[in-house]
PDB file of C-alpha atoms in Angstrom:
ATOM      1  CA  UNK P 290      -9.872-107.381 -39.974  1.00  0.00           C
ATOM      2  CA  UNK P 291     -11.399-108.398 -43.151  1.00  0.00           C
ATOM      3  CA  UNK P 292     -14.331-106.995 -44.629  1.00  0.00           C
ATOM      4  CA  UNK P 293     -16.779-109.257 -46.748  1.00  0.00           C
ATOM      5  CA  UNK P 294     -18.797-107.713 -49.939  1.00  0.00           C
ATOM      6  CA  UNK P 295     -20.076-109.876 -52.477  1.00  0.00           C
ATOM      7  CA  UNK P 296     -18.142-112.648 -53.480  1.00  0.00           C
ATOM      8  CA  UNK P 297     -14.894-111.282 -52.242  1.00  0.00           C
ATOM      9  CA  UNK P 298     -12.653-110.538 -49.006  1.00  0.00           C
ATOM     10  CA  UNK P 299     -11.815-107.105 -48.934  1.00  0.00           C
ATOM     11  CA  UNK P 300      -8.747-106.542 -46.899  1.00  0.00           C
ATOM     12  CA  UNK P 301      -8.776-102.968 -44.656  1.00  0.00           C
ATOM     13  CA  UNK P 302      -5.855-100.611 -44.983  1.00  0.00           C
ATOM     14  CA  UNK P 303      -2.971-100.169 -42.691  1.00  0.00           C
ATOM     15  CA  UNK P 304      -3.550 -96.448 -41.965  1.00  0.00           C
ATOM     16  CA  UNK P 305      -6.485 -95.059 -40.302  1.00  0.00           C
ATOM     17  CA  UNK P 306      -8.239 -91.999 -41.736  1.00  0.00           C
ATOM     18  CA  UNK P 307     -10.551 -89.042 -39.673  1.00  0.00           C
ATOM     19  CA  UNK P 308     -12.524 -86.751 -40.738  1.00  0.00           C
ATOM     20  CA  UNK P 309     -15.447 -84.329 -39.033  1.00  0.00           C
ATOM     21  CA  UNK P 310     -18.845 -84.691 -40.001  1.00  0.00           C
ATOM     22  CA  UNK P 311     -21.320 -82.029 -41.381  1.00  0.00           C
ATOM     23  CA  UNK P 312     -23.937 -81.768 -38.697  1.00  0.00           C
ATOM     24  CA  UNK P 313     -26.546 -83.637 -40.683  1.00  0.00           C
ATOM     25  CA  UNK P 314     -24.572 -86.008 -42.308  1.00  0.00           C
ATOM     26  CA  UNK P 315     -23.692 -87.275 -38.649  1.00  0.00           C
ATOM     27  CA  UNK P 316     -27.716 -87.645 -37.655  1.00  0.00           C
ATOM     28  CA  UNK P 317     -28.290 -89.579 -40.941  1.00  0.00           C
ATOM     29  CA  UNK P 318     -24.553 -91.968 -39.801  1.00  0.00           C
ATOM     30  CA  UNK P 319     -26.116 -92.483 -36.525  1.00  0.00           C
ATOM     31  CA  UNK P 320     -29.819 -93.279 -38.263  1.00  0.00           C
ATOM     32  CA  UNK P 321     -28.262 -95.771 -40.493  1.00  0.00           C
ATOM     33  CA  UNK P 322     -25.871 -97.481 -37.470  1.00  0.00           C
ATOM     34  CA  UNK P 323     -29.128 -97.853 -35.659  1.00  0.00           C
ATOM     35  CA  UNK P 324     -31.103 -99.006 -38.542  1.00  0.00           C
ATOM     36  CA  UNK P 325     -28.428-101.580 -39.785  1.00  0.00           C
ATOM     37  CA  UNK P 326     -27.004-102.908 -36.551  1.00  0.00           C
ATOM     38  CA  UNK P 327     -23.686-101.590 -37.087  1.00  0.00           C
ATOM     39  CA  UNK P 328     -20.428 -99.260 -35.915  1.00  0.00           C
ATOM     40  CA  UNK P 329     -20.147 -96.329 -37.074  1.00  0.00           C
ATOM     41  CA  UNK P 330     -16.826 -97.034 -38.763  1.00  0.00           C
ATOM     42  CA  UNK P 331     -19.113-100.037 -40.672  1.00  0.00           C
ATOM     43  CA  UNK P 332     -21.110 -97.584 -41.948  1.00  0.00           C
ATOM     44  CA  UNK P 333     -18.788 -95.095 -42.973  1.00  0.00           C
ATOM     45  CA  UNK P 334     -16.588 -97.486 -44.512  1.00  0.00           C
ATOM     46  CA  UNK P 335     -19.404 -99.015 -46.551  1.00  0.00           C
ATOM     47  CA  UNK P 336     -20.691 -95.492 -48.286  1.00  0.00           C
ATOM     48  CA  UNK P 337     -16.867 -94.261 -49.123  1.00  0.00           C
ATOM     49  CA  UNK P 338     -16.560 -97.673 -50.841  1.00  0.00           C
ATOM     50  CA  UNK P 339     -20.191 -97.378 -52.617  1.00  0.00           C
ATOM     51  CA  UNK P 340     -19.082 -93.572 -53.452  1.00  0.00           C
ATOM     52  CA  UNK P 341     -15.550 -94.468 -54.641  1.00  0.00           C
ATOM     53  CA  UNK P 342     -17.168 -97.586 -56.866  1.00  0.00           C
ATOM     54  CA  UNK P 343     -20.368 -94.886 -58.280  1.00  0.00           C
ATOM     55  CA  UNK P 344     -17.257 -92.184 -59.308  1.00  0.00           C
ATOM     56  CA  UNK P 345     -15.478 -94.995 -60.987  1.00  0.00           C
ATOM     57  CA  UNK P 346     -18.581 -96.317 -63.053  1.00  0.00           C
ATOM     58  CA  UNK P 347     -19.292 -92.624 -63.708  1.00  0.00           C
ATOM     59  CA  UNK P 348     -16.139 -91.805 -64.986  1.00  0.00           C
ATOM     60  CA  UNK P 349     -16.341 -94.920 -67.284  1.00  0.00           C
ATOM     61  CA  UNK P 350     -19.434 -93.812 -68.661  1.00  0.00           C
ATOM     62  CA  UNK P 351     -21.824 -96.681 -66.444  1.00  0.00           C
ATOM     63  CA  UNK P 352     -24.039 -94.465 -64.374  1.00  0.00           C
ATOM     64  CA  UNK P 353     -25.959 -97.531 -62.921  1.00  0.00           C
ATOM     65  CA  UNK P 354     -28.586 -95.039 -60.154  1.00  0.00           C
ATOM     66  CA  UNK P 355     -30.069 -93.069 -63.451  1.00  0.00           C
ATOM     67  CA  UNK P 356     -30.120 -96.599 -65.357  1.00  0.00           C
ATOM     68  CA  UNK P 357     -32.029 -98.264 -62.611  1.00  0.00           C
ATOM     69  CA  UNK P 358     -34.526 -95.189 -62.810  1.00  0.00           C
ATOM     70  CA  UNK P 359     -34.845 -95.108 -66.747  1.00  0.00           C
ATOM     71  CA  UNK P 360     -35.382 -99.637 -66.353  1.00  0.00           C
ATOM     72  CA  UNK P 361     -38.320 -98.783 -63.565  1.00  0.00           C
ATOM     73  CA  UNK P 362     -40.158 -96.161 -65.278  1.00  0.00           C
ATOM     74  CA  UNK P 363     -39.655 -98.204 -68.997  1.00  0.00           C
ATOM     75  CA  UNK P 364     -41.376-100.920 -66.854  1.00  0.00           C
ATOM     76  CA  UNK P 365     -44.006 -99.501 -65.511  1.00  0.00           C
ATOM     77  CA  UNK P 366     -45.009 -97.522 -69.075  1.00  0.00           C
ATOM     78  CA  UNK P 367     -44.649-100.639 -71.028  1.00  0.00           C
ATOM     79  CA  UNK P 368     -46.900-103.057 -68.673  1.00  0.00           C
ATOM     80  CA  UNK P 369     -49.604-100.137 -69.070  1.00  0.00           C
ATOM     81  CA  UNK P 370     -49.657 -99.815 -72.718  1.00  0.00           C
ATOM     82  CA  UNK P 371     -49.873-103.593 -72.774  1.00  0.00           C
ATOM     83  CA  UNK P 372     -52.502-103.416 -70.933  1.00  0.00           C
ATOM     84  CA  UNK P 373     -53.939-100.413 -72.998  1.00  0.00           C
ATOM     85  CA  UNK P 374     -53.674-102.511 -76.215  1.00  0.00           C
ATOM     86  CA  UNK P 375     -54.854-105.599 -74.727  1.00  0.00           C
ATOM     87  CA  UNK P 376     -58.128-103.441 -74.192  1.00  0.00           C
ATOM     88  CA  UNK P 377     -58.151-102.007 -77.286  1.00  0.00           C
ATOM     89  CA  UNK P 378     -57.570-105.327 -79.170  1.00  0.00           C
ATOM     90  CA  UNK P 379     -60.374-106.652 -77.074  1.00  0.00           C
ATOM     91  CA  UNK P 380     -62.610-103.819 -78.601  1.00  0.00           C
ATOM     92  CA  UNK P 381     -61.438-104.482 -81.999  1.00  0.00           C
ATOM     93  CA  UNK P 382     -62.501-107.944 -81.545  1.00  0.00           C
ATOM     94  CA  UNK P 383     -66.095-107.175 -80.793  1.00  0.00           C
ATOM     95  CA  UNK P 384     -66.609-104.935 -83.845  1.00  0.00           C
ATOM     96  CA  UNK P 385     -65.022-107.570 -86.066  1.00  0.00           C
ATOM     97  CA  UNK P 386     -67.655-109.629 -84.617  1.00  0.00           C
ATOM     98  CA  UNK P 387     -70.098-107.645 -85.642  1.00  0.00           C
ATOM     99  CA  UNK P 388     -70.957-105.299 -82.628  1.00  0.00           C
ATOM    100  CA  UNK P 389     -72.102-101.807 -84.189  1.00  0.00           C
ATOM    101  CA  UNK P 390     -74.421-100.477 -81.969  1.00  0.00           C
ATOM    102  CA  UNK P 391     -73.681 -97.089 -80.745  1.00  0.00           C
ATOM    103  CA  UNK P 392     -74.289 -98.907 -76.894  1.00  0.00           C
ATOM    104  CA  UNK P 393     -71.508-100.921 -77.389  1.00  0.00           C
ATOM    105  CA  UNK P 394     -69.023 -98.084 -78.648  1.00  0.00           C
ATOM    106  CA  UNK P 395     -69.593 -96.057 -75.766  1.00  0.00           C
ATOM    107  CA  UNK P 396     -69.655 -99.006 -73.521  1.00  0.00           C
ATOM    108  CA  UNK P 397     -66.087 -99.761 -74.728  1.00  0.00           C
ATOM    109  CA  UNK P 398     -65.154 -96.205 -74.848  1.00  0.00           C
ATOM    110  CA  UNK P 399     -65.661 -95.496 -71.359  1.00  0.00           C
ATOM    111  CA  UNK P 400     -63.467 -98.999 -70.802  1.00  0.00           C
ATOM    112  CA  UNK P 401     -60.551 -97.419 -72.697  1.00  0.00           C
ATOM    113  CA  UNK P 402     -60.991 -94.379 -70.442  1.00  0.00           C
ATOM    114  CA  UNK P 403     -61.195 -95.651 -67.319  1.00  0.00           C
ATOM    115  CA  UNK P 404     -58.115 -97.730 -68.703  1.00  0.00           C
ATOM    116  CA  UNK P 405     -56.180 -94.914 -69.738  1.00  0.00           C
ATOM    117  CA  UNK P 406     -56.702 -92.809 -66.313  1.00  0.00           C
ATOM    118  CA  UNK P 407     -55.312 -95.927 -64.275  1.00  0.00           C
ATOM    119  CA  UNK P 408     -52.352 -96.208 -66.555  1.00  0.00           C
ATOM    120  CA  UNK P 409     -51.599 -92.334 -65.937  1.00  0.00           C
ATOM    121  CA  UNK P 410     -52.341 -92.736 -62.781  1.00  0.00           C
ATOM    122  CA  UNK P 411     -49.874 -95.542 -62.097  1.00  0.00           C
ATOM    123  CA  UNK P 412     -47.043 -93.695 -64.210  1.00  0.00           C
ATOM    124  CA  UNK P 413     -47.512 -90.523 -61.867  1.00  0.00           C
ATOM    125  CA  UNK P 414     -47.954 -92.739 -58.677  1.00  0.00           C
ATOM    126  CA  UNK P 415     -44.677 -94.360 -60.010  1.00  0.00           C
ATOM    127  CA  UNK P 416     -42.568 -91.623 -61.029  1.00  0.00           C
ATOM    128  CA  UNK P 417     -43.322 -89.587 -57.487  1.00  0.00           C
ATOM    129  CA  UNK P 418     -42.084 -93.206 -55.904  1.00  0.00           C
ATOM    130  CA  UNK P 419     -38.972 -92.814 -58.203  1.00  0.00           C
ATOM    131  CA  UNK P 420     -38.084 -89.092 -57.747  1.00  0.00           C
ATOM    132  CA  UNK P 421     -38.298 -89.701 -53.771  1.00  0.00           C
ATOM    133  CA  UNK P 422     -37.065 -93.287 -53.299  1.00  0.00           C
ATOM    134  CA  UNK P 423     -34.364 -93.373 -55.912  1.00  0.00           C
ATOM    135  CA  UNK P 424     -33.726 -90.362 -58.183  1.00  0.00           C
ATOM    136  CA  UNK P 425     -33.092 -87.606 -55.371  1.00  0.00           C
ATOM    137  CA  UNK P 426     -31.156 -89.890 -53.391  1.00  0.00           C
ATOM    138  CA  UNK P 427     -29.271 -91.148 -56.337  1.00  0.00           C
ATOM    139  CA  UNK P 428     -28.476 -87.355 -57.222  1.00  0.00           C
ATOM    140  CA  UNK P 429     -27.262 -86.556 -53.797  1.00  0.00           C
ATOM    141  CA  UNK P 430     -24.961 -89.153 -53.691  1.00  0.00           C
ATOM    142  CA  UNK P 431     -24.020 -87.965 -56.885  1.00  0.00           C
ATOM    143  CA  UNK P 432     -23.015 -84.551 -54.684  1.00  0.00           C
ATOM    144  CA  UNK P 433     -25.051 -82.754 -56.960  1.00  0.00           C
ATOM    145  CA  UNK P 434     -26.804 -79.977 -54.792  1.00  0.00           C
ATOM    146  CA  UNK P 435     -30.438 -79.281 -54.337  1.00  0.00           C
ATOM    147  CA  UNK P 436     -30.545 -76.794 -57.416  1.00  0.00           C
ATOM    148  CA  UNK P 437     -29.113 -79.245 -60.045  1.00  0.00           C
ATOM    149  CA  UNK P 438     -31.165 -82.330 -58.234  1.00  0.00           C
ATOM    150  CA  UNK P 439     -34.396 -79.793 -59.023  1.00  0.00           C
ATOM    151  CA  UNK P 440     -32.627 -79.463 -62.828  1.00  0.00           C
ATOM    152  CA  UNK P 441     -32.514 -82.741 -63.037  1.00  0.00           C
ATOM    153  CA  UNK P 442     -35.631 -83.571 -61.822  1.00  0.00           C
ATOM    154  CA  UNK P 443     -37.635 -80.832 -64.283  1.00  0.00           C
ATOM    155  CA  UNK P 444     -35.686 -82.772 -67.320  1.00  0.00           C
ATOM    156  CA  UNK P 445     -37.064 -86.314 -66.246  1.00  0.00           C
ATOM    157  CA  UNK P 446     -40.188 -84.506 -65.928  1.00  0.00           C
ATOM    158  CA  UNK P 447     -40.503 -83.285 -69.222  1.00  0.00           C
ATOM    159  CA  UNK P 448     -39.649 -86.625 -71.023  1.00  0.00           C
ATOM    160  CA  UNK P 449     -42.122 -88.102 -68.396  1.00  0.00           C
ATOM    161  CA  UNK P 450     -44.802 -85.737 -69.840  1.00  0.00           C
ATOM    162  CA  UNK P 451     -43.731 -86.455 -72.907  1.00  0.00           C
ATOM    163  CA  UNK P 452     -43.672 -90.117 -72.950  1.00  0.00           C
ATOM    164  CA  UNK P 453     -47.540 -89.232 -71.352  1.00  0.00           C
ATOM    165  CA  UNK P 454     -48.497 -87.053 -74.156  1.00  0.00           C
ATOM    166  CA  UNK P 455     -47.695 -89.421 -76.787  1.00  0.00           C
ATOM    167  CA  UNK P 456     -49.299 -92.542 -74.877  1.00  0.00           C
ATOM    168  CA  UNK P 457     -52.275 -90.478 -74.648  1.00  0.00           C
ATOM    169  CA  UNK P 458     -52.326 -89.570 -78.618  1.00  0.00           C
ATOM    170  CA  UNK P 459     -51.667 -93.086 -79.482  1.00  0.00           C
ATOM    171  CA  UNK P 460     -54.650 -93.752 -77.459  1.00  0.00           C
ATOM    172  CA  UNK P 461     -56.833 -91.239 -78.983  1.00  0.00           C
ATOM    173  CA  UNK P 462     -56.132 -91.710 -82.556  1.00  0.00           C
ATOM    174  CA  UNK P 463     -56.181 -95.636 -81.964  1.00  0.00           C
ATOM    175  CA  UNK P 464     -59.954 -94.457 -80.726  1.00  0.00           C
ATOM    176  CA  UNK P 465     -60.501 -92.097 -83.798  1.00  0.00           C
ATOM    177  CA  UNK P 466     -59.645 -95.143 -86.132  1.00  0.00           C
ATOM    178  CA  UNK P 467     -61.770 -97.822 -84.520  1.00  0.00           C
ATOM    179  CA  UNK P 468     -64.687 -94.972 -84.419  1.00  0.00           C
ATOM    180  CA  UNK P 469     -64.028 -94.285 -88.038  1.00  0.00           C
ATOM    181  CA  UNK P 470     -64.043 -98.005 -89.131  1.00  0.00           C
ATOM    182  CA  UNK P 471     -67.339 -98.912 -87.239  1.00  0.00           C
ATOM    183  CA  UNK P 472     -68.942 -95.377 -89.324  1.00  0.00           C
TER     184      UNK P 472
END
């Protein structure tokens, strides 16, 4: 019996292999034959084959789980600061135009606020999705155990904060400068 993936045939081996499940392990096999429709064998055959190809791509240097993480949460930051200097130019635009009242400073301050606490809002609302969905799964699979995961986790943190902090002092000093122009 051939198995198909992608664009090729895979053909199975000659020799049968067993094995005894952790406890666990067995509840999640039986989860995903339900979920997918398939034998057990299907299933177990199709996660030593997506372990055996993630070790490979590891040891080559390809890690494509923490990639797909780093691509998500670059997207996600970068359509918010877009968004954040599409505001901001927007404001600039009015004071070229002569707007100078204090009214209209506020006005557009509070829009740069309100703009900024959706974009942080978004990044945590996406990096909890991440860390759940794909990071602590992607870990796992990894065979790290639940204290490196949590290492590993804390360090994504950080540069998440990070990446925050900066956003936010970009923010404020693009503020400061506009505030200092119209004065």
């Amino acid at each position: 019996m051939a198995v198909r993936r992608s664009k090729r045939t895979r053909r199975l081996a000659p020799k049968q292999c067993f094995s005894t499940l952790y406890n666990d392990d067995y509840k999640q096999l039986l989860d995903e034959t339900k979920t997918y429709k398939k034998t057990e064998a299907e299933v177990i055959r199709e996660l030593v084959s997506e372990a055996l190809r993630s070790r490979r791509l590891r040891q080559a240097g390809r890690d494509e789980t923490l990639s797909a993480v780093r691509n998500a949460q670059q997207e996600v930051v970068s359509g918010e600061v877009k968004e954040l200097k599409d505001v901001l130019a927007q404001v600039l635009d009015l004071l070229r135009r002569g707007a100078t009242t204090q009214d209209q400073i506020l006005l557009e301050t509070r829009v740069i606020n309100g703009q900024n606490h959706y974009a942080l809002k978004t990044m945590f609302d996406a990096k909890e999705i991440l860390e759940e969905h794909v990071l602590t799964p992607a870990l796992a699979a990894q065979g790290q155990n639940e204290g490196q995961i949590e290492d590993a986790i804390k360090e994504a943190d950080a540069e998440w904060e990070r990446e925050i902090h900066d956003l936010s002092d970009e923010i404020r000093n693009d503020v400061i400068r506009l505030s200092e122009r119209i004065m």
